[in-house]
mmCIF file with all atom_site columns, C-alpha atoms in Angstrom:
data_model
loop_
_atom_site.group_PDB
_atom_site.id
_atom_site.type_symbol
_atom_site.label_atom_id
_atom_site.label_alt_id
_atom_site.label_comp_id
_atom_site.label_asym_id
_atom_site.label_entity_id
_atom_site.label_seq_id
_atom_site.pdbx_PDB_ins_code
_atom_site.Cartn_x
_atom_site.Cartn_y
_atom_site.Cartn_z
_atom_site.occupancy
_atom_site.B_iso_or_equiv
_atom_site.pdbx_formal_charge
_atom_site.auth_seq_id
_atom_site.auth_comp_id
_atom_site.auth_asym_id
_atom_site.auth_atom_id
_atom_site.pdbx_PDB_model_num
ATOM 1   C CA . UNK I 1 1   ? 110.262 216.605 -11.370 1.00 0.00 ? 456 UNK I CA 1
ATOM 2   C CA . UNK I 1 2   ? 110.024 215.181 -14.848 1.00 0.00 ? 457 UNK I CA 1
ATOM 3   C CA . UNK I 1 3   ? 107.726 212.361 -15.625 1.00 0.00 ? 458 UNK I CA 1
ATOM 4   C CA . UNK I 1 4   ? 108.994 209.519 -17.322 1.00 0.00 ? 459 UNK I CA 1
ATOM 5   C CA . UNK I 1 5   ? 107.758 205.921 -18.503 1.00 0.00 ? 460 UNK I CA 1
ATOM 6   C CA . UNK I 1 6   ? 109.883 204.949 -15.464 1.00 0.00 ? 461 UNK I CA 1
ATOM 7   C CA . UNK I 1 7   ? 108.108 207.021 -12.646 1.00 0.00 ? 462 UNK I CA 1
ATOM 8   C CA . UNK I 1 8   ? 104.261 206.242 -13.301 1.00 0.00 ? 463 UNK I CA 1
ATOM 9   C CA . UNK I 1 9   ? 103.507 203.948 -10.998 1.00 0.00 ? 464 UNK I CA 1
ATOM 10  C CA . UNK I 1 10  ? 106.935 202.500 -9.863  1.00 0.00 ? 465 UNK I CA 1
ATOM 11  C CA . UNK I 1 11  ? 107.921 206.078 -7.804  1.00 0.00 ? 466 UNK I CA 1
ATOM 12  C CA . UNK I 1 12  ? 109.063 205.904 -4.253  1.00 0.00 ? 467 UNK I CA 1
ATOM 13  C CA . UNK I 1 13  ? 108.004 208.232 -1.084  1.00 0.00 ? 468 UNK I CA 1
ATOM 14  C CA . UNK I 1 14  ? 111.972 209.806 -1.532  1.00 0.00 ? 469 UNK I CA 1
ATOM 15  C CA . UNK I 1 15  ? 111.628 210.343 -5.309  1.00 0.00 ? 470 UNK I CA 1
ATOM 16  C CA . UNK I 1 16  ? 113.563 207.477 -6.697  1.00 0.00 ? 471 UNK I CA 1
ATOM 17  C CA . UNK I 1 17  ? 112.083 205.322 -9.870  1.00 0.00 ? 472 UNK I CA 1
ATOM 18  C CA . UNK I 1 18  ? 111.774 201.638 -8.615  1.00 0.00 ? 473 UNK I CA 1
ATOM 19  C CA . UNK I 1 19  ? 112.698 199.924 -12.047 1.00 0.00 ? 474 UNK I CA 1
ATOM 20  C CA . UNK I 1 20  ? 109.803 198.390 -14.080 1.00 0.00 ? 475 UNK I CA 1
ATOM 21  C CA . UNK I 1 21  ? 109.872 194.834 -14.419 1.00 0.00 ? 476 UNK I CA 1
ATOM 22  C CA . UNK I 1 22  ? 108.856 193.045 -17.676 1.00 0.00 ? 477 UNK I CA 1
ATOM 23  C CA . UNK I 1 23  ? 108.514 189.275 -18.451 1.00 0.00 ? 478 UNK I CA 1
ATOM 24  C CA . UNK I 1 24  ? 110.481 187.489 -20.933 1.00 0.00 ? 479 UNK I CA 1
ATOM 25  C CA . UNK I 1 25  ? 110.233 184.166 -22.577 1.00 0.00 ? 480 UNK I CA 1
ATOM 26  C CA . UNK I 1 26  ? 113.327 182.304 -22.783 1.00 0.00 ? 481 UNK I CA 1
ATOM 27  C CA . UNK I 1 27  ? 113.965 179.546 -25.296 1.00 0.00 ? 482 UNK I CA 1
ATOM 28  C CA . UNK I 1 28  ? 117.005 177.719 -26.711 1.00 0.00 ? 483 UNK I CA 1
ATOM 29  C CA . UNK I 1 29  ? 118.053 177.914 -30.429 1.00 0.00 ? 484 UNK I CA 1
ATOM 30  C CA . UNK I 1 30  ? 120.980 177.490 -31.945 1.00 0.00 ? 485 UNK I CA 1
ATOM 31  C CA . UNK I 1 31  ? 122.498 176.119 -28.804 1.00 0.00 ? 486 UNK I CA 1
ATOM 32  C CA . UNK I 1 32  ? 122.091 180.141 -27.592 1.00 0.00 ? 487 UNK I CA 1
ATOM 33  C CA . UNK I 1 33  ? 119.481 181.654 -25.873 1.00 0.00 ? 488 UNK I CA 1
ATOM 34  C CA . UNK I 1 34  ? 117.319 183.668 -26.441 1.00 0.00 ? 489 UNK I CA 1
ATOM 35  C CA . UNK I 1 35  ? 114.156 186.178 -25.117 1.00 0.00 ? 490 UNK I CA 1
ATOM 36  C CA . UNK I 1 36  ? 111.095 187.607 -26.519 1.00 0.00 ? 491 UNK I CA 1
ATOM 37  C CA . UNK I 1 37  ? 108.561 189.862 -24.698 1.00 0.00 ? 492 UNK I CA 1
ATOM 38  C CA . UNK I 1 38  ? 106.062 187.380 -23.389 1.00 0.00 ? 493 UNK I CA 1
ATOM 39  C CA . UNK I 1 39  ? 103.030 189.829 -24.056 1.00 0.00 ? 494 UNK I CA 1
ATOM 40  C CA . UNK I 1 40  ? 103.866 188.319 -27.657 1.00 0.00 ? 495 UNK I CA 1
ATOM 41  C CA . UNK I 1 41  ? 102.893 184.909 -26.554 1.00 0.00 ? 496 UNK I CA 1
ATOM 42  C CA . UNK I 1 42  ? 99.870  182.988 -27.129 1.00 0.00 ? 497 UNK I CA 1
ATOM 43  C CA . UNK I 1 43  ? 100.299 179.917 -25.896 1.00 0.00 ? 498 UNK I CA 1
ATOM 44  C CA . UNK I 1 44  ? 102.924 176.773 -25.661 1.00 0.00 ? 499 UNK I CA 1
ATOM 45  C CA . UNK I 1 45  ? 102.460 173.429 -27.376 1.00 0.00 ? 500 UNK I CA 1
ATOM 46  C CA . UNK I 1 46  ? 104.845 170.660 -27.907 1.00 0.00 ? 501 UNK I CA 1
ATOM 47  C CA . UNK I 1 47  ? 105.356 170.000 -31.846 1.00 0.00 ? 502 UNK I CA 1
ATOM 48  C CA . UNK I 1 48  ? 103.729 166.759 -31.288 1.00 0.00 ? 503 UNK I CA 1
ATOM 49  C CA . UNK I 1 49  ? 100.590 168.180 -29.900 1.00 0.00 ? 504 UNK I CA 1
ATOM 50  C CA . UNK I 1 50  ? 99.871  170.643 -33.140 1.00 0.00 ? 505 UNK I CA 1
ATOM 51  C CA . UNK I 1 51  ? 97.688  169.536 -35.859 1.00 0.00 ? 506 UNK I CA 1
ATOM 52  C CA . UNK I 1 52  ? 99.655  169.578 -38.481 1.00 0.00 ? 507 UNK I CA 1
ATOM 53  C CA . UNK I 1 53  ? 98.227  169.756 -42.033 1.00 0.00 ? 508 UNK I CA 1
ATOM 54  C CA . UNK I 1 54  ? 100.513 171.031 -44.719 1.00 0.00 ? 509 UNK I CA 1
ATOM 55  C CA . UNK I 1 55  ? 104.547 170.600 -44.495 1.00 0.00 ? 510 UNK I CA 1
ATOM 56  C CA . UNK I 1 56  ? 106.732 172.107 -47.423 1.00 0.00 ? 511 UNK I CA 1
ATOM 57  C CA . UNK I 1 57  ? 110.516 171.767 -45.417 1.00 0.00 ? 512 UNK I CA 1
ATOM 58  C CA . UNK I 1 58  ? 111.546 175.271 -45.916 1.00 0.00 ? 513 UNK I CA 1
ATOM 59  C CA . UNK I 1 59  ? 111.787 177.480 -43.193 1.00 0.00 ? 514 UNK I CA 1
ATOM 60  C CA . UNK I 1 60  ? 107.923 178.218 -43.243 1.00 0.00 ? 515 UNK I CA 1
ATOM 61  C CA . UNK I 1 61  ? 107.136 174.516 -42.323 1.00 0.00 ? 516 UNK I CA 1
ATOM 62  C CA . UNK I 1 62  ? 103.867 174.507 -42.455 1.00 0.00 ? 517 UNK I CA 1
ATOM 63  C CA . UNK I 1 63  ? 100.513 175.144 -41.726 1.00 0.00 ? 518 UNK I CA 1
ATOM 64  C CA . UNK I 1 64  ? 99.125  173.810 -38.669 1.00 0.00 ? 519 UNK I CA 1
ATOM 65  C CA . UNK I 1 65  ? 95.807  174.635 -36.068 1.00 0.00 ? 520 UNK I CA 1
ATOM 66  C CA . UNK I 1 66  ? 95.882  174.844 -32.754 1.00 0.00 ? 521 UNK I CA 1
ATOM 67  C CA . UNK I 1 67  ? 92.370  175.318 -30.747 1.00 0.00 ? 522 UNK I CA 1
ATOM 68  C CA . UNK I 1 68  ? 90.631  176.188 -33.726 1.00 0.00 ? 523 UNK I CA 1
ATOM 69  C CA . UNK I 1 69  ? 93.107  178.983 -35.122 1.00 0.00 ? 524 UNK I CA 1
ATOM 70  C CA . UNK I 1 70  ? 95.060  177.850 -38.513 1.00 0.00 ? 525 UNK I CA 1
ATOM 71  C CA . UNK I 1 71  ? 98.248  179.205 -38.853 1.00 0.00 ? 526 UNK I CA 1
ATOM 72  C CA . UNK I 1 72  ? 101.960 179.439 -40.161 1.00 0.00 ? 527 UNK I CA 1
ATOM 73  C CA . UNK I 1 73  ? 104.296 177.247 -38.632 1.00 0.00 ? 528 UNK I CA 1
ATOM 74  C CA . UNK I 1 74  ? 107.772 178.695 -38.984 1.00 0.00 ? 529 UNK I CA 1
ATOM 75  C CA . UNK I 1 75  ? 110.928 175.869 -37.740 1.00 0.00 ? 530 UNK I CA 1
ATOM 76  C CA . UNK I 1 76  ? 113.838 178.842 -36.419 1.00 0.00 ? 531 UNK I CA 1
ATOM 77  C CA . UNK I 1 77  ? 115.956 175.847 -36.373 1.00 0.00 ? 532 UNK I CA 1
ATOM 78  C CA . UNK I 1 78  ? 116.819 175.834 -39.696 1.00 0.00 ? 533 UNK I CA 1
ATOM 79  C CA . UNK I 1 79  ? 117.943 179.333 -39.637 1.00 0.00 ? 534 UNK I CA 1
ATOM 80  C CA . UNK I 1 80  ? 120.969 177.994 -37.226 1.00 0.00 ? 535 UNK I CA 1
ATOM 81  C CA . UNK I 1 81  ? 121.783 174.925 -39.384 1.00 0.00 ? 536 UNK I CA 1
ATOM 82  C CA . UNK I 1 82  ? 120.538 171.701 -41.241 1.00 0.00 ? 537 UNK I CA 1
ATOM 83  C CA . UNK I 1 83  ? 116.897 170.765 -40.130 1.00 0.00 ? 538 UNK I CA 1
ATOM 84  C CA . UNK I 1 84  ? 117.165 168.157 -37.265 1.00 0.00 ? 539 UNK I CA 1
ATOM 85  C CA . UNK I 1 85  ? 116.549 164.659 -38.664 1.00 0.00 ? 540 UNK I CA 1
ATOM 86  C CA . UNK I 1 86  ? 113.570 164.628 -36.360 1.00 0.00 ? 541 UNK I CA 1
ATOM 87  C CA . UNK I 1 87  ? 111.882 166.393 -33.813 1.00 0.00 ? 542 UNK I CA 1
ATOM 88  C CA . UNK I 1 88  ? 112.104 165.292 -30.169 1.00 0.00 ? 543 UNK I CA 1
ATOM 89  C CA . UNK I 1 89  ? 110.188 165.773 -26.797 1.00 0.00 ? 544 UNK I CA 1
ATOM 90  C CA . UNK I 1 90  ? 111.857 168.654 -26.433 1.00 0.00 ? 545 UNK I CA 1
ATOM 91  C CA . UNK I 1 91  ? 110.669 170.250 -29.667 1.00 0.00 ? 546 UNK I CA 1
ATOM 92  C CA . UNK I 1 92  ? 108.388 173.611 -28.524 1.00 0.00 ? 547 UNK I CA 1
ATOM 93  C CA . UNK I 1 93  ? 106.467 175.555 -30.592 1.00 0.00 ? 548 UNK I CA 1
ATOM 94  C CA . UNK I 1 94  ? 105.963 179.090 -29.336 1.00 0.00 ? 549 UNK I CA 1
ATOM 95  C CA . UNK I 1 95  ? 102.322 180.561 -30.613 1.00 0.00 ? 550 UNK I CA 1
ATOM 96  C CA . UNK I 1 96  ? 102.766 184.448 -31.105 1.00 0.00 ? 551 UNK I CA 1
ATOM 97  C CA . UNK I 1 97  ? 100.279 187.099 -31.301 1.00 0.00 ? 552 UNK I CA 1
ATOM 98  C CA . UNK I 1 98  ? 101.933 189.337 -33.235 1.00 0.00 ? 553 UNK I CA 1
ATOM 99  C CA . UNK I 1 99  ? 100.670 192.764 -34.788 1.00 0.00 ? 554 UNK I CA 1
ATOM 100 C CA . UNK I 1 100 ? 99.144  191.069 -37.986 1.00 0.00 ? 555 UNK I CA 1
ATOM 101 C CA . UNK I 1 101 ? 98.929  187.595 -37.450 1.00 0.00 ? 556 UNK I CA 1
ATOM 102 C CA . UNK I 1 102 ? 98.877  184.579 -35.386 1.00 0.00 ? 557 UNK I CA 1
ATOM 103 C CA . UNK I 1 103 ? 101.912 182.208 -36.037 1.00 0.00 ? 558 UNK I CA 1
ATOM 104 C CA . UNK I 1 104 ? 103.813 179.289 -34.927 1.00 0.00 ? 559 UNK I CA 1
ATOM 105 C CA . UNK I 1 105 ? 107.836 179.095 -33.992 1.00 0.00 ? 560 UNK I CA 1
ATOM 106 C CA . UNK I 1 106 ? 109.545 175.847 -33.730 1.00 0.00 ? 561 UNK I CA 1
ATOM 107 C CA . UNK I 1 107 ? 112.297 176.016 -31.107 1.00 0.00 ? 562 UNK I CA 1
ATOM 108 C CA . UNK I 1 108 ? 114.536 173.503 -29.710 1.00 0.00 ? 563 UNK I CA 1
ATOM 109 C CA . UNK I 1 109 ? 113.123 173.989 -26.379 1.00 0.00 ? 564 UNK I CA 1
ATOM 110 C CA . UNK I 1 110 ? 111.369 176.901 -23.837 1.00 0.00 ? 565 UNK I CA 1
ATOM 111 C CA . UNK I 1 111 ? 113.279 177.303 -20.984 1.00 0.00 ? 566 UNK I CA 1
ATOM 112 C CA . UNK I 1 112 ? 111.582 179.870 -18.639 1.00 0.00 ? 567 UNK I CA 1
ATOM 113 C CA . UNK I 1 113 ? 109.765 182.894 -18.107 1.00 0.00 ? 568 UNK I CA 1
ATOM 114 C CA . UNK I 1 114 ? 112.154 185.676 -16.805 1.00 0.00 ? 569 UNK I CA 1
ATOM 115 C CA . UNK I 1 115 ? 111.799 189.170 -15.116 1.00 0.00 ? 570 UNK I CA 1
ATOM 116 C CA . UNK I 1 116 ? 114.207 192.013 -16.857 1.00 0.00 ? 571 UNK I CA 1
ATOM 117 C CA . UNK I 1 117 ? 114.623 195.757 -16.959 1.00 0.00 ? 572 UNK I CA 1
ATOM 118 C CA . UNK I 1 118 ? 115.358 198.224 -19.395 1.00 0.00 ? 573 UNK I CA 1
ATOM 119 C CA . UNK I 1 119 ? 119.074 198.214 -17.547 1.00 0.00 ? 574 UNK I CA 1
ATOM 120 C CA . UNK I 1 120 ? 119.237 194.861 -17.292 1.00 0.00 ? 575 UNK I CA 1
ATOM 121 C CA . UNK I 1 121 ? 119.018 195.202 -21.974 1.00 0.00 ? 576 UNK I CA 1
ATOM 122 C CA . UNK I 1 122 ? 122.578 196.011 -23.214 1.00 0.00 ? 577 UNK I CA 1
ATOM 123 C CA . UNK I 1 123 ? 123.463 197.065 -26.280 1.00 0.00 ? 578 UNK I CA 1
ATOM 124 C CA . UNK I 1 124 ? 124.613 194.612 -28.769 1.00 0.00 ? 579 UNK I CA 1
ATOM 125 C CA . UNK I 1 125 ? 128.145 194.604 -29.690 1.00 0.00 ? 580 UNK I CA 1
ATOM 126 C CA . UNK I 1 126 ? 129.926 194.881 -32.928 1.00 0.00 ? 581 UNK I CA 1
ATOM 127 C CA . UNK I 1 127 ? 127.676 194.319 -36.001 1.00 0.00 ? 582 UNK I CA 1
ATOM 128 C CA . UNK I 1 128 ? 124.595 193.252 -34.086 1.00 0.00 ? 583 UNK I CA 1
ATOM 129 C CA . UNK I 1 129 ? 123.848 196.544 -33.327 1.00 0.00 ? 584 UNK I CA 1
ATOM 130 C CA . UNK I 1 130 ? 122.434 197.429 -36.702 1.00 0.00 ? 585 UNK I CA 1
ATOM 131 C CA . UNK I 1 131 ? 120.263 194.484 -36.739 1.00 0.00 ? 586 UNK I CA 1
ATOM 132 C CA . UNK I 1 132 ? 116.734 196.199 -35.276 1.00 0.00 ? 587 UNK I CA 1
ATOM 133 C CA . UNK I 1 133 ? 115.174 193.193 -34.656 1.00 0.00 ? 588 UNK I CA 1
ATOM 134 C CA . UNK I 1 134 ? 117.984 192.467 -31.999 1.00 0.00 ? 589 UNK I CA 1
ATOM 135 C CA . UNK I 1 135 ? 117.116 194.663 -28.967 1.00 0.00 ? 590 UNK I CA 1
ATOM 136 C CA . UNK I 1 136 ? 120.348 193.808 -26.869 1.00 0.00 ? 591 UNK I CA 1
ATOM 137 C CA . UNK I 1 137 ? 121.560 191.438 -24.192 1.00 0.00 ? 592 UNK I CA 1
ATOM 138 C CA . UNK I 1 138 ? 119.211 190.635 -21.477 1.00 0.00 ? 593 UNK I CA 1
ATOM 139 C CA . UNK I 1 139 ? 121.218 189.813 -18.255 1.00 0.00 ? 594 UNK I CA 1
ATOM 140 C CA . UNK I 1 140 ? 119.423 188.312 -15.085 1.00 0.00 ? 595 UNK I CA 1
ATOM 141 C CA . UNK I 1 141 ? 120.401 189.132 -11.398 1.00 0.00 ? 596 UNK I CA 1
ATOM 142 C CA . UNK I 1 142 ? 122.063 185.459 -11.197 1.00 0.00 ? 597 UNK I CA 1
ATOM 143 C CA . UNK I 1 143 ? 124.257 186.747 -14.544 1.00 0.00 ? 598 UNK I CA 1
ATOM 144 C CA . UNK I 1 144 ? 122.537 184.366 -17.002 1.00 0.00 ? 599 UNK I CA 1
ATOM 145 C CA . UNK I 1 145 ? 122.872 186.270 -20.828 1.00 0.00 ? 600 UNK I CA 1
ATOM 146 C CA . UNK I 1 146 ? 119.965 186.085 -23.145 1.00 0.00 ? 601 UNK I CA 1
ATOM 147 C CA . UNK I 1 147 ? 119.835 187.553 -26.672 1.00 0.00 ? 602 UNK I CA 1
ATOM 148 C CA . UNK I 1 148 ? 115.979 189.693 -26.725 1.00 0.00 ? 603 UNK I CA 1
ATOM 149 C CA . UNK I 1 149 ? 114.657 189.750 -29.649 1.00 0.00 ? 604 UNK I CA 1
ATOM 150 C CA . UNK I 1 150 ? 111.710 192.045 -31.446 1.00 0.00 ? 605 UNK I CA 1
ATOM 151 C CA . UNK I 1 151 ? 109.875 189.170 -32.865 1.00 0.00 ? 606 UNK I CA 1
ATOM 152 C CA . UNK I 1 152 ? 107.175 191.544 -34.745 1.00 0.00 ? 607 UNK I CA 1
ATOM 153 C CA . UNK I 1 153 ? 110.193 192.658 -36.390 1.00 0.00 ? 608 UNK I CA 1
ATOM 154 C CA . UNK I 1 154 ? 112.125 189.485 -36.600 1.00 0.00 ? 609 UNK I CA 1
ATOM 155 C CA . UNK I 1 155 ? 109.019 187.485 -38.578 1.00 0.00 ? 610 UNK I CA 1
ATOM 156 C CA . UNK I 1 156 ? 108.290 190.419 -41.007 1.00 0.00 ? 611 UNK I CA 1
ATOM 157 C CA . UNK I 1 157 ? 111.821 189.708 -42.090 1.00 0.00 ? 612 UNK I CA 1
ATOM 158 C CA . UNK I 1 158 ? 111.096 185.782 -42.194 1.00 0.00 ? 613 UNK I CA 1
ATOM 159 C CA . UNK I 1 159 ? 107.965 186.231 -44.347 1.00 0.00 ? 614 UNK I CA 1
ATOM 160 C CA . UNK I 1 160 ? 109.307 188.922 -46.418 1.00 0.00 ? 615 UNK I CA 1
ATOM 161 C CA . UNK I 1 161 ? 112.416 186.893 -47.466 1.00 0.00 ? 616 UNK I CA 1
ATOM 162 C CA . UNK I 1 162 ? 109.370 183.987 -47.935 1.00 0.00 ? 617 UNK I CA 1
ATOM 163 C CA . UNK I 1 163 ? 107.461 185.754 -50.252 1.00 0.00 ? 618 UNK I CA 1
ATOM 164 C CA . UNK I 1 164 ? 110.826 186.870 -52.007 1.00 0.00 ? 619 UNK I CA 1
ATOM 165 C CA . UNK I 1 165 ? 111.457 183.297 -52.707 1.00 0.00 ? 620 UNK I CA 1
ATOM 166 C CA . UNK I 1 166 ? 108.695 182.212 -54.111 1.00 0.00 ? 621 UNK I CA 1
#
């Protein structure tokens, strides 16, 4: 038999590859949604909560702390349109651990944690495709579509175009 990633741990008695679950954050933007590996995440904090300490309006917010750790504060909203005249209750910001930093995304709202396969990812269509920060379409067993996302990927684009502009 061949080993795969798929038959570590997840093989059955008959031979058959159970598939291997991963979690998923899901979180509204945009008026889509959309997923991110939740291995990523640090923690959750309403907008409200985050000491805020610096604000420049462009899509790098900010600078803000949250339990001691300072860090950028990037608003995804604005990527999707004009700012929102303010921010309300439902206002998230997602804390990331990615591979070289800590950093803050401002979303209009976490939905849930959800449980997806490597089947369950399909290929973007059209265009999308060559966009490698898009991984595919995440669908759930109750048919509910997210978009997953790399987001190591997605915010070295974010602070590369940044840097660019300054």
């Amino acid at each position: 038999m061949m080993h795969t990633p798929h038959t570590t741990s997840a093989t059955l008695a008959h031979g058959a590859a159970r598939p291997v679950l991963r979690q998923f954050l899901s979180f509204r933007l945009g008026g889509l949604e959309y997923a991110l590996d939740y291995r990523n995440v640090r923690e959750l904090r309403p907008l409200s909560a985050m000491d805020r300490f610096a604000d420049d309006g462009a899509v790098l917010s900010g600078v803000a702390m949250s339990r001691g750790v300072i860090m950028p504060i990037v608003d995804m909203r604005i990527a999707f349109g004009p700012r929102p005249p303010q921010h309300d209750p439902q206002t998230d910001v997602i804390v990331l651990q990615l591979t070289n930093c800590i950093m803050g995304m401002v979303t209009d709202g976490v939905t849930d944690v959800v449980l997806l396969d490597d089947k369950q990812i399909l290929p973007m269509p059209g265009m999308a495709r060559d966009v490698d920060y898009l991984l595919g379409i995440g669908e759930t067993a109750a048919g509910r579509r997210l978009i997953v996302v790399d987001i190591d990927k997605l915010m070295a684009i974010r602070r590369g175009r940044e840097l660019h502009a300054a």
